[in-house]
């Protein structure tokens, strides 16, 4: 068995059925509807948002919500109401506005068993959680969780688990966002050095001076270029080379990764599903580097370097069985693997899907 410590992979694993799937560009369409209870009575003040975006609303006295200015594409609509739990629905906007009504069923609050731990133990749990949930970048280190009390922890053997019953509030002073995250489940396995978590989030702009906003503008560009969002948008367009990416097939299934030394073009590893979606037809892992100079040369590794004992600074391993759209969204997946550079870039480096660098 290879020595995992040599790889320094910091693996990030997700196992979800669906994920956030929304839009970047402004459009002319509206997503609207009514939220009702099981008796078909309107629910007022239900929280409605589009996962991974800045689109958030509260239903009015008639249970109505509305999001205007949307472009064609897919969205994951999330409705959350105390006493009713949450509901997630995939919405596809094609050539017209969509009206989507939803009925919520009242349910008893599903509380996990309360595990009482000492202050010292909870401090250790929080330290681990922040590292592997927020990430390990300089951006992540400056993030602040405002309501640590909503986090529920439990531990069994080498696995630390966490969840919340309400939004976890995270201020990111480097990128200028407040992230509200409904954490369904978080697990960190200290033996395997793997993390898996899932939930839904919404972004809010922080208030700041014009000077501060200029700093945020710069920092957001820095966070975007070379990110997973940037790569997925590039591979959808079929033009990763000009965007500074190189992609190599990983030919084995274990660590350390062994690669085909010659880079591959997007058309060799992707296939079109319809006018809006592609998927990876290569079902193995991919090794991706972000380096404009090497990409311009269409760099091939020497055969002696085909075993990747240590990832390059921007080197990442990626695989998914899901679908990808032009906005850098991935969805309808059951498994997603991210290792290396992208594996270290977590909530502290995440941008809303409305973001477009200028």
Short mmCIF file of C-alpha atoms in Angstrom, two decimals:
data_model
loop_
_atom_site.label_atom_id
_atom_site.label_comp_id
_atom_site.label_asym_id
_atom_site.label_seq_id
_atom_site.Cartn_x
_atom_site.Cartn_y
_atom_site.Cartn_z
CA UNK A 1 0.00 0.00 0.00
CA UNK A 2 1.51 3.41 -0.97
CA UNK A 3 2.40 5.92 1.67
CA UNK A 4 -0.43 8.45 1.60
CA UNK A 5 1.71 11.04 3.36
CA UNK A 6 3.96 11.24 0.28
CA UNK A 7 1.07 12.46 -1.77
CA UNK A 8 -0.18 15.25 0.50
CA UNK A 9 -3.45 14.97 -1.35
CA UNK A 10 -5.97 16.37 1.10
CA UNK A 11 -8.75 14.52 -0.68
CA UNK A 12 -12.18 16.03 -0.90
CA UNK A 13 -14.95 13.52 -1.56
CA UNK A 14 -18.62 14.18 -2.03
CA UNK A 15 -21.42 11.69 -2.47
CA UNK A 16 -24.56 13.57 -3.47
CA UNK A 17 -27.47 13.03 -5.77
CA UNK A 18 -27.81 16.67 -6.79
CA UNK A 19 -25.85 19.86 -6.38
CA UNK A 20 -26.23 23.55 -6.97
CA UNK A 21 -26.98 24.27 -10.62
CA UNK A 22 -27.76 27.86 -11.57
CA UNK A 23 -26.61 30.73 -13.72
CA UNK A 24 -24.11 33.54 -14.13
CA UNK A 25 -25.42 35.83 -16.80
CA UNK A 26 -28.37 38.13 -16.41
CA UNK A 27 -31.39 37.21 -18.54
CA UNK A 28 -35.00 38.02 -19.17
CA UNK A 29 -36.67 35.12 -17.41
CA UNK A 30 -38.37 34.85 -14.04
CA UNK A 31 -38.67 31.95 -11.64
CA UNK A 32 -41.64 32.43 -9.36
CA UNK A 33 -44.28 30.52 -7.49
CA UNK A 34 -46.18 29.89 -4.27
CA UNK A 35 -45.21 27.91 -1.20
CA UNK A 36 -48.12 26.17 0.53
CA UNK A 37 -48.59 23.93 3.55
CA UNK A 38 -50.23 20.49 3.45
CA UNK A 39 -53.68 22.17 3.72
CA UNK A 40 -52.92 24.35 0.68
CA UNK A 41 -52.63 27.42 2.88
CA UNK A 42 -49.86 29.91 1.95
CA UNK A 43 -46.68 29.84 4.04
CA UNK A 44 -45.38 33.28 4.90
CA UNK A 45 -41.70 34.03 5.61
CA UNK A 46 -40.35 30.78 4.16
CA UNK A 47 -36.74 31.19 3.01
CA UNK A 48 -36.36 30.54 -0.72
CA UNK A 49 -32.99 30.65 -2.47
CA UNK A 50 -30.98 29.34 -5.40
CA UNK A 51 -28.14 27.20 -4.13
CA UNK A 52 -24.63 28.58 -4.67
CA UNK A 53 -25.89 32.00 -5.79
CA UNK A 54 -26.84 35.40 -4.40
CA UNK A 55 -30.54 34.84 -5.08
CA UNK A 56 -32.50 34.83 -1.80
CA UNK A 57 -36.11 35.69 -0.98
CA UNK A 58 -38.77 35.38 1.72
CA UNK A 59 -42.30 34.42 0.81
CA UNK A 60 -44.93 37.11 1.35
CA UNK A 61 -48.27 36.80 3.14
CA UNK A 62 -49.64 34.93 0.12
CA UNK A 63 -46.72 32.52 0.11
CA UNK A 64 -45.31 33.97 -3.09
CA UNK A 65 -41.65 34.30 -4.13
CA UNK A 66 -40.00 35.57 -7.32
CA UNK A 67 -36.52 35.73 -8.88
CA UNK A 68 -36.19 37.97 -11.92
CA UNK A 69 -33.37 38.53 -14.40
CA UNK A 70 -32.51 34.86 -14.91
CA UNK A 71 -30.95 33.39 -18.02
CA UNK A 72 -31.71 30.01 -19.55
CA UNK A 73 -30.19 27.14 -17.64
CA UNK A 74 -30.60 24.92 -14.64
CA UNK A 75 -31.13 25.95 -11.03
CA UNK A 76 -31.53 24.21 -7.73
CA UNK A 77 -34.29 25.87 -5.75
CA UNK A 78 -34.14 25.44 -1.98
CA UNK A 79 -37.04 26.18 0.38
CA UNK A 80 -36.46 26.20 4.12
CA UNK A 81 -39.05 26.75 6.84
CA UNK A 82 -38.93 26.11 10.57
CA UNK A 83 -41.26 23.22 11.38
CA UNK A 84 -41.30 22.06 7.78
CA UNK A 85 -37.67 21.25 7.06
CA UNK A 86 -36.12 21.90 3.67
CA UNK A 87 -36.95 20.96 0.12
CA UNK A 88 -34.63 21.02 -2.93
CA UNK A 89 -35.93 21.00 -6.48
CA UNK A 90 -34.13 21.13 -9.83
CA UNK A 91 -35.56 23.76 -12.15
CA UNK A 92 -34.75 24.04 -15.86
CA UNK A 93 -35.37 27.35 -17.63
CA UNK A 94 -35.24 27.04 -21.40
CA UNK A 95 -37.07 29.60 -23.52
CA UNK A 96 -39.61 31.04 -21.12
CA UNK A 97 -40.18 31.98 -17.49
CA UNK A 98 -41.12 29.23 -15.05
CA UNK A 99 -43.79 29.11 -12.35
CA UNK A 100 -43.01 26.49 -9.73
CA UNK A 101 -45.33 25.90 -6.78
CA UNK A 102 -44.37 23.73 -3.85
CA UNK A 103 -46.27 22.19 -0.97
CA UNK A 104 -44.38 21.60 2.29
CA UNK A 105 -45.44 19.02 4.83
CA UNK A 106 -45.08 19.85 8.50
CA UNK A 107 -42.66 17.58 10.31
CA UNK A 108 -41.28 17.15 13.78
CA UNK A 109 -37.83 18.59 14.25
CA UNK A 110 -35.33 15.81 13.57
CA UNK A 111 -32.73 16.35 16.24
CA UNK A 112 -29.62 14.27 16.49
CA UNK A 113 -28.59 12.85 19.78
CA UNK A 114 -26.89 15.58 21.79
CA UNK A 115 -23.31 14.65 22.56
CA UNK A 116 -21.87 16.52 25.51
CA UNK A 117 -18.15 17.19 25.23
CA UNK A 118 -15.79 19.28 27.31
CA UNK A 119 -14.65 22.72 26.22
CA UNK A 120 -11.23 21.37 25.33
CA UNK A 121 -12.63 18.60 23.15
CA UNK A 122 -15.06 20.95 21.39
CA UNK A 123 -12.19 23.35 20.73
CA UNK A 124 -10.31 20.50 19.02
CA UNK A 125 -13.39 19.61 16.98
CA UNK A 126 -13.80 23.24 15.89
CA UNK A 127 -10.15 23.49 14.86
CA UNK A 128 -10.45 20.36 12.71
CA UNK A 129 -13.79 21.44 11.26
CA UNK A 130 -12.54 24.88 10.25
CA UNK A 131 -9.46 23.43 8.56
CA UNK A 132 -11.29 20.87 6.48
CA UNK A 133 -14.56 22.72 5.84
CA UNK A 134 -13.32 26.25 5.21
CA UNK A 135 -10.07 25.07 3.61
CA UNK A 136 -6.38 25.69 4.13
CA UNK A 137 -5.74 28.72 1.92
CA UNK A 138 -4.91 32.18 3.23
CA UNK A 139 -8.45 33.24 2.29
CA UNK A 140 -9.92 30.41 4.36
CA UNK A 141 -7.75 31.18 7.37
CA UNK A 142 -9.24 34.68 7.54
CA UNK A 143 -12.84 33.51 7.40
CA UNK A 144 -14.85 33.83 10.59
CA UNK A 145 -17.79 31.66 11.62
CA UNK A 146 -20.19 33.96 13.46
CA UNK A 147 -22.44 31.38 15.13
CA UNK A 148 -20.33 28.42 16.18
CA UNK A 149 -23.06 27.39 18.63
CA UNK A 150 -25.25 25.97 15.82
CA UNK A 151 -22.66 23.28 15.06
CA UNK A 152 -23.44 19.81 16.38
CA UNK A 153 -20.46 17.45 16.70
CA UNK A 154 -20.09 13.74 17.21
CA UNK A 155 -17.11 11.43 16.89
CA UNK A 156 -16.62 7.71 16.39
CA UNK A 157 -13.18 6.16 16.03
CA UNK A 158 -11.31 8.25 13.43
CA UNK A 159 -14.41 10.00 12.02
CA UNK A 160 -15.53 13.47 13.11
CA UNK A 161 -19.08 14.41 12.11
CA UNK A 162 -20.82 17.79 12.15
CA UNK A 163 -24.15 19.24 11.05
CA UNK A 164 -26.37 22.27 11.67
CA UNK A 165 -30.11 22.80 12.08
CA UNK A 166 -29.81 26.41 10.90
CA UNK A 167 -27.64 28.48 8.58
CA UNK A 168 -23.96 28.54 9.49
CA UNK A 169 -22.89 32.18 9.03
CA UNK A 170 -19.42 32.65 7.59
CA UNK A 171 -17.85 36.05 6.91
CA UNK A 172 -15.13 36.06 4.25
CA UNK A 173 -13.36 39.43 4.59
CA UNK A 174 -10.91 38.61 1.78
CA UNK A 175 -13.56 38.05 -0.91
CA UNK A 176 -16.23 40.32 0.57
CA UNK A 177 -19.00 37.78 1.07
CA UNK A 178 -21.10 36.44 3.90
CA UNK A 179 -21.85 32.79 3.18
CA UNK A 180 -24.92 31.20 4.73
CA UNK A 181 -24.52 27.44 4.67
CA UNK A 182 -27.12 24.82 5.59
CA UNK A 183 -24.79 21.99 6.55
CA UNK A 184 -26.52 18.65 6.14
CA UNK A 185 -23.54 16.51 6.94
CA UNK A 186 -19.78 16.84 7.39
CA UNK A 187 -17.39 13.94 7.92
CA UNK A 188 -13.63 13.98 8.33
CA UNK A 189 -11.75 10.68 8.43
CA UNK A 190 -8.38 11.27 10.10
CA UNK A 191 -7.07 7.84 9.10
CA UNK A 192 -7.78 8.20 5.37
CA UNK A 193 -7.35 12.00 5.40
CA UNK A 194 -10.62 12.41 3.50
CA UNK A 195 -13.43 14.90 3.92
CA UNK A 196 -16.99 14.67 2.64
CA UNK A 197 -19.77 17.17 3.22
CA UNK A 198 -22.92 18.42 1.60
CA UNK A 199 -25.44 21.19 2.05
CA UNK A 200 -26.74 24.34 0.39
CA UNK A 201 -25.43 27.90 0.53
CA UNK A 202 -26.28 31.47 -0.34
CA UNK A 203 -23.91 34.42 -0.79
CA UNK A 204 -24.44 37.98 0.43
CA UNK A 205 -22.25 40.97 -0.41
CA UNK A 206 -20.50 42.53 2.59
CA UNK A 207 -20.71 46.26 3.07
CA UNK A 208 -17.48 48.09 2.35
CA UNK A 209 -15.91 51.34 1.19
CA UNK A 210 -15.02 51.92 -2.46
CA UNK A 211 -11.41 51.15 -1.62
CA UNK A 212 -12.40 47.89 0.05
CA UNK A 213 -14.55 46.93 -2.91
CA UNK A 214 -11.57 47.41 -5.22
CA UNK A 215 -9.58 45.05 -3.02
CA UNK A 216 -12.41 42.49 -3.14
CA UNK A 217 -12.55 42.85 -6.92
CA UNK A 218 -8.86 41.94 -7.13
CA UNK A 219 -9.12 39.09 -4.64
CA UNK A 220 -12.12 37.54 -6.40
CA UNK A 221 -10.19 37.47 -9.68
CA UNK A 222 -7.30 35.78 -7.90
CA UNK A 223 -9.67 33.20 -6.42
CA UNK A 224 -11.37 32.53 -9.76
CA UNK A 225 -8.47 31.97 -12.13
CA UNK A 226 -7.28 28.41 -11.88
CA UNK A 227 -10.30 27.36 -9.81
CA UNK A 228 -12.56 24.37 -10.47
CA UNK A 229 -15.29 26.76 -11.63
CA UNK A 230 -12.84 28.29 -14.14
CA UNK A 231 -11.81 24.84 -15.41
CA UNK A 232 -15.37 23.55 -15.84
CA UNK A 233 -16.39 26.65 -17.77
CA UNK A 234 -13.29 26.22 -19.95
CA UNK A 235 -13.80 22.53 -20.66
CA UNK A 236 -17.44 23.20 -21.52
CA UNK A 237 -16.27 25.71 -24.14
CA UNK A 238 -13.67 23.19 -25.33
CA UNK A 239 -10.88 25.72 -24.97
CA UNK A 240 -8.82 24.87 -21.90
CA UNK A 241 -5.45 25.64 -23.51
CA UNK A 242 -6.03 29.38 -23.96
CA UNK A 243 -7.40 29.53 -20.41
CA UNK A 244 -4.13 28.09 -19.05
CA UNK A 245 -5.15 24.50 -18.27
CA UNK A 246 -3.53 21.20 -19.16
CA UNK A 247 -5.40 17.91 -18.71
CA UNK A 248 -3.86 14.44 -18.49
CA UNK A 249 -5.52 11.05 -18.08
CA UNK A 250 -4.71 9.15 -14.89
CA UNK A 251 -4.21 5.56 -15.96
CA UNK A 252 -4.30 3.78 -12.61
CA UNK A 253 -6.74 3.68 -9.70
CA UNK A 254 -4.43 4.02 -6.71
CA UNK A 255 -1.91 6.38 -5.23
CA UNK A 256 0.50 7.59 -6.39
CA UNK A 257 -1.22 8.66 -9.60
CA UNK A 258 0.26 7.46 -12.89
CA UNK A 259 -0.55 9.64 -15.90
CA UNK A 260 -0.46 9.51 -19.66
CA UNK A 261 2.36 12.01 -20.26
CA UNK A 262 0.64 13.73 -23.21
CA UNK A 263 -2.18 16.24 -22.58
CA UNK A 264 -5.64 15.54 -23.98
CA UNK A 265 -8.08 17.87 -25.71
CA UNK A 266 -11.57 18.40 -24.22
CA UNK A 267 -13.24 16.76 -27.24
CA UNK A 268 -11.40 13.52 -26.47
CA UNK A 269 -12.78 13.25 -22.93
CA UNK A 270 -16.18 14.98 -23.11
CA UNK A 271 -19.42 14.43 -24.98
CA UNK A 272 -22.37 16.70 -25.61
CA UNK A 273 -25.67 15.74 -23.99
CA UNK A 274 -27.78 18.58 -25.39
CA UNK A 275 -27.41 22.26 -26.25
CA UNK A 276 -26.74 23.13 -22.60
CA UNK A 277 -24.88 20.17 -21.10
CA UNK A 278 -21.80 18.01 -21.49
CA UNK A 279 -20.43 15.10 -19.51
CA UNK A 280 -17.05 13.45 -19.13
CA UNK A 281 -16.97 10.31 -21.25
CA UNK A 282 -13.62 9.40 -19.71
CA UNK A 283 -14.72 7.83 -16.43
CA UNK A 284 -11.29 7.64 -14.82
CA UNK A 285 -9.43 10.35 -12.95
CA UNK A 286 -7.93 13.41 -14.62
CA UNK A 287 -4.79 15.28 -13.58
CA UNK A 288 -5.14 19.01 -14.26
CA UNK A 289 -2.52 21.76 -14.09
CA UNK A 290 -3.15 25.50 -14.30
CA UNK A 291 -0.09 27.12 -15.88
CA UNK A 292 -0.42 29.47 -18.83
CA UNK A 293 3.19 29.09 -19.91
CA UNK A 294 3.07 25.29 -19.96
CA UNK A 295 -0.37 25.30 -21.57
CA UNK A 296 0.88 27.51 -24.41
CA UNK A 297 3.56 24.88 -25.09
CA UNK A 298 1.06 22.00 -24.81
CA UNK A 299 3.50 20.54 -22.31
CA UNK A 300 4.13 16.79 -22.21
CA UNK A 301 5.77 15.17 -19.21
CA UNK A 302 8.93 13.14 -19.56
CA UNK A 303 8.16 9.42 -19.33
CA UNK A 304 10.25 9.20 -16.18
CA UNK A 305 7.89 11.74 -14.55
CA UNK A 306 4.64 9.88 -15.25
CA UNK A 307 4.35 8.86 -11.59
CA UNK A 308 3.02 11.91 -9.74
CA UNK A 309 4.57 11.56 -6.30
CA UNK A 310 3.73 15.15 -5.39
CA UNK A 311 1.20 17.42 -7.07
CA UNK A 312 2.45 20.61 -8.68
CA UNK A 313 1.43 23.86 -6.96
CA UNK A 314 -1.76 24.08 -9.04
CA UNK A 315 -2.07 20.36 -9.75
CA UNK A 316 -5.41 18.68 -9.06
CA UNK A 317 -6.98 15.28 -9.60
CA UNK A 318 -10.63 15.37 -10.61
CA UNK A 319 -13.36 12.93 -11.57
CA UNK A 320 -17.15 13.00 -11.66
CA UNK A 321 -20.01 11.04 -13.17
CA UNK A 322 -22.14 14.17 -13.34
CA UNK A 323 -23.07 16.72 -15.97
CA UNK A 324 -21.48 20.13 -16.60
CA UNK A 325 -22.97 23.33 -17.97
CA UNK A 326 -21.49 26.54 -19.38
CA UNK A 327 -21.57 28.27 -16.00
CA UNK A 328 -19.19 25.83 -14.35
CA UNK A 329 -21.91 23.91 -12.55
CA UNK A 330 -21.81 20.17 -12.00
CA UNK A 331 -24.94 18.27 -11.02
CA UNK A 332 -26.81 14.96 -11.20
CA UNK A 333 -23.78 13.21 -9.81
CA UNK A 334 -23.42 10.42 -7.31
CA UNK A 335 -19.69 10.79 -6.75
CA UNK A 336 -17.19 13.61 -7.10
CA UNK A 337 -13.49 13.35 -6.35
CA UNK A 338 -11.21 16.35 -5.92
CA UNK A 339 -7.61 16.13 -4.75
CA UNK A 340 -4.62 18.42 -4.56
CA UNK A 341 -4.88 22.14 -5.23
CA UNK A 342 -8.67 22.20 -5.65
CA UNK A 343 -9.05 19.91 -2.66
CA UNK A 344 -7.51 22.59 -0.47
CA UNK A 345 -9.74 25.31 -1.95
CA UNK A 346 -13.01 24.89 -0.13
CA UNK A 347 -15.66 27.23 1.30
CA UNK A 348 -13.10 29.98 1.99
CA UNK A 349 -12.36 30.29 -1.74
CA UNK A 350 -15.83 29.69 -3.17
CA UNK A 351 -17.50 32.26 -5.41
CA UNK A 352 -21.20 32.58 -6.31
CA UNK A 353 -22.16 31.36 -9.75
CA UNK A 354 -23.09 34.90 -10.79
CA UNK A 355 -19.40 35.79 -10.73
CA UNK A 356 -17.79 36.71 -14.05
CA UNK A 357 -14.24 38.13 -14.10
CA UNK A 358 -13.73 41.30 -16.12
#
